[in-house]
């Protein structure tokens, strides 16, 4: 545990010293960091399926992720539940949700079927892709629901 804490402290110190590389800070002035929040909305129709990777994905062009933001900034994505409602909450990605669905057992009853939904992302200069993968890989006639994400940039 001590190693994790020490490594985290070193990472934070390194971020502070490298975060202002391209700002015009004078030695006597503190650097000013910027923060940008970008909403990423994925409608059910916007999900695309990648047959090779066997997963759904959604691509976003995000010009705010410049080369400097990509190299020296911090980038985080959160999935937002209950968007626009008083009980809204965020979950940081990657997120794995354990789900169950009752499936017809062929004898007039149902059997619980357990699977996982895994949501992750990739960020590049000017681009974000969000991935949605189901552990059973049964996608016939299925598309993930609409989802709302928040991209948080600090640079």
C-alpha positions as a Python dict, from the first residue, in 0.01 Angstrom:
ca = {
    (1, 'X'): (0, 0, 0),
    (2, 'X'): (287, 236, 81),
    (3, 'X'): (430, 180, -267),
    (4, 'X'): (100, 280, -429),
    (5, 'X'): (75, 596, -219),
    (6, 'X'): (437, 695, -286),
    (7, 'X'): (397, 628, -659),
    (8, 'X'): (80, 841, -663),
    (9, 'X'): (257, 1127, -489),
    (10, 'X'): (545, 1114, -738),
    (11, 'X'): (294, 1115, -1026),
    (12, 'X'): (116, 1422, -885),
    (13, 'X'): (444, 1608, -838),
    (14, 'X'): (551, 1517, -1192),
    (15, 'X'): (216, 1644, -1325),
    (16, 'X'): (257, 1976, -1147),
    (17, 'X'): (605, 2028, -1291),
    (18, 'X'): (516, 1918, -1645),
    (19, 'X'): (164, 2062, -1665),
    (20, 'X'): (284, 2415, -1747),
    (21, 'X'): (529, 2338, -2026),
    (22, 'X'): (349, 2545, -2284),
    (23, 'X'): (189, 2814, -2074),
    (24, 'X'): (369, 3146, -2054),
    (25, 'X'): (422, 3137, -1679),
    (26, 'X'): (684, 3355, -1525),
    (27, 'X'): (880, 3205, -1235),
    (28, 'X'): (709, 3449, -997),
    (29, 'X'): (355, 3365, -1123),
    (30, 'X'): (163, 3047, -1054),
    (31, 'X'): (52, 2856, -1363),
    (32, 'X'): (-317, 2869, -1443),
    (33, 'X'): (-478, 2538, -1532),
    (34, 'X'): (-783, 2522, -1752),
    (35, 'X'): (-1075, 2287, -1723),
    (36, 'X'): (-1322, 2199, -1996),
    (37, 'X'): (-1631, 1978, -1963),
    (38, 'X'): (-1773, 1826, -2280),
    (39, 'X'): (-2096, 1628, -2298),
    (40, 'X'): (-2096, 1323, -2525),
    (41, 'X'): (-2441, 1192, -2610),
    (42, 'X'): (-2479, 845, -2764),
    (43, 'X'): (-2825, 772, -2899),
    (44, 'X'): (-2913, 409, -2957),
    (45, 'X'): (-2889, 469, -3334),
    (46, 'X'): (-2538, 614, -3302),
    (47, 'X'): (-2380, 287, -3176),
    (48, 'X'): (-2184, 109, -3450),
    (49, 'X'): (-2083, -256, -3444),
    (50, 'X'): (-1727, -372, -3513),
    (51, 'X'): (-1742, -734, -3636),
    (52, 'X'): (-1366, -783, -3599),
    (53, 'X'): (-1354, -670, -3236),
    (54, 'X'): (-1704, -805, -3161),
    (55, 'X'): (-1816, -488, -2982),
    (56, 'X'): (-2015, -168, -3019),
    (57, 'X'): (-1843, 169, -3039),
    (58, 'X'): (-1920, 536, -3092),
    (59, 'X'): (-1675, 789, -3238),
    (60, 'X'): (-1664, 1159, -3146),
    (61, 'X'): (-1459, 1438, -3303),
    (62, 'X'): (-1334, 1653, -3013),
    (63, 'X'): (-1121, 1943, -3144),
    (64, 'X'): (-1061, 2061, -2784),
    (65, 'X'): (-815, 1770, -2744),
    (66, 'X'): (-519, 1940, -2906),
    (67, 'X'): (-172, 1787, -2917),
    (68, 'X'): (-72, 1982, -2603),
    (69, 'X'): (-387, 1879, -2415),
    (70, 'X'): (-327, 1519, -2521),
    (71, 'X'): (39, 1520, -2416),
    (72, 'X'): (23, 1726, -2097),
    (73, 'X'): (-340, 1728, -1981),
    (74, 'X'): (-557, 1498, -1779),
    (75, 'X'): (-850, 1336, -1955),
    (76, 'X'): (-1134, 1150, -1780),
    (77, 'X'): (-1471, 1020, -1897),
    (78, 'X'): (-1772, 949, -1679),
    (79, 'X'): (-2101, 783, -1764),
    (80, 'X'): (-2386, 995, -1636),
    (81, 'X'): (-2702, 824, -1516),
    (82, 'X'): (-3042, 997, -1484),
    (83, 'X'): (-2925, 1285, -1704),
    (84, 'X'): (-3129, 1601, -1648),
    (85, 'X'): (-3296, 1468, -1332),
    (86, 'X'): (-3240, 1566, -967),
    (87, 'X'): (-3095, 1222, -885),
    (88, 'X'): (-2819, 1241, -1151),
    (89, 'X'): (-2490, 1062, -1075),
    (90, 'X'): (-2165, 977, -1253),
    (91, 'X'): (-1958, 659, -1275),
    (92, 'X'): (-1597, 683, -1393),
    (93, 'X'): (-1499, 470, -1690),
    (94, 'X'): (-1408, 195, -1736),
    (95, 'X'): (-1729, 56, -1589),
    (96, 'X'): (-1833, -307, -1563),
    (97, 'X'): (-2194, -377, -1475),
    (98, 'X'): (-2312, -724, -1377),
    (99, 'X'): (-2655, -799, -1522),
    (100, 'X'): (-2912, -1076, -1513),
    (101, 'X'): (-3196, -1152, -1750),
    (102, 'X'): (-3463, -1418, -1719),
    (103, 'X'): (-3453, -1645, -2025),
    (104, 'X'): (-3725, -1889, -2132),
    (105, 'X'): (-3610, -2236, -2033),
    (106, 'X'): (-3835, -2409, -2293),
    (107, 'X'): (-4042, -2578, -2022),
    (108, 'X'): (-4279, -2295, -1940),
    (109, 'X'): (-4047, -2128, -1690),
    (110, 'X'): (-3745, -1902, -1689),
    (111, 'X'): (-3382, -1939, -1597),
    (112, 'X'): (-3160, -1651, -1486),
    (113, 'X'): (-2887, -1567, -1739),
    (114, 'X'): (-2589, -1372, -1603),
    (115, 'X'): (-2362, -1152, -1813),
    (116, 'X'): (-2154, -832, -1796),
    (117, 'X'): (-2163, -499, -1975),
    (118, 'X'): (-1820, -336, -2000),
    (119, 'X'): (-1784, 27, -2113),
    (120, 'X'): (-1442, 177, -2184),
    (121, 'X'): (-1287, 449, -2397),
    (122, 'X'): (-986, 555, -2603),
    (123, 'X'): (-869, 914, -2647),
    (124, 'X'): (-645, 1055, -2918),
    (125, 'X'): (-567, 1400, -3054),
    (126, 'X'): (-906, 1540, -3159),
    (127, 'X'): (-1094, 1216, -3105),
    (128, 'X'): (-1275, 1001, -2848),
    (129, 'X'): (-1416, 652, -2894),
    (130, 'X'): (-1641, 482, -2643),
    (131, 'X'): (-1670, 102, -2646),
    (132, 'X'): (-1951, -119, -2517),
    (133, 'X'): (-1883, -492, -2484),
    (134, 'X'): (-2108, -768, -2350),
    (135, 'X'): (-1948, -1077, -2199),
    (136, 'X'): (-2170, -1323, -2383),
    (137, 'X'): (-2108, -1164, -2727),
    (138, 'X'): (-2472, -1229, -2821),
    (139, 'X'): (-2557, -927, -3033),
    (140, 'X'): (-2813, -1063, -3280),
    (141, 'X'): (-3084, -796, -3309),
    (142, 'X'): (-2942, -606, -3011),
    (143, 'X'): (-2803, -253, -2973),
    (144, 'X'): (-2700, -88, -2644),
    (145, 'X'): (-2929, 174, -2496),
    (146, 'X'): (-2869, 547, -2534),
    (147, 'X'): (-2602, 672, -2292),
    (148, 'X'): (-2477, 1010, -2174),
    (149, 'X'): (-2107, 1069, -2103),
    (150, 'X'): (-1904, 1357, -1961),
    (151, 'X'): (-1549, 1421, -2084),
    (152, 'X'): (-1345, 1622, -1836),
    (153, 'X'): (-1022, 1789, -1960),
    (154, 'X'): (-770, 1960, -1731),
    (155, 'X'): (-473, 2125, -1898),
}
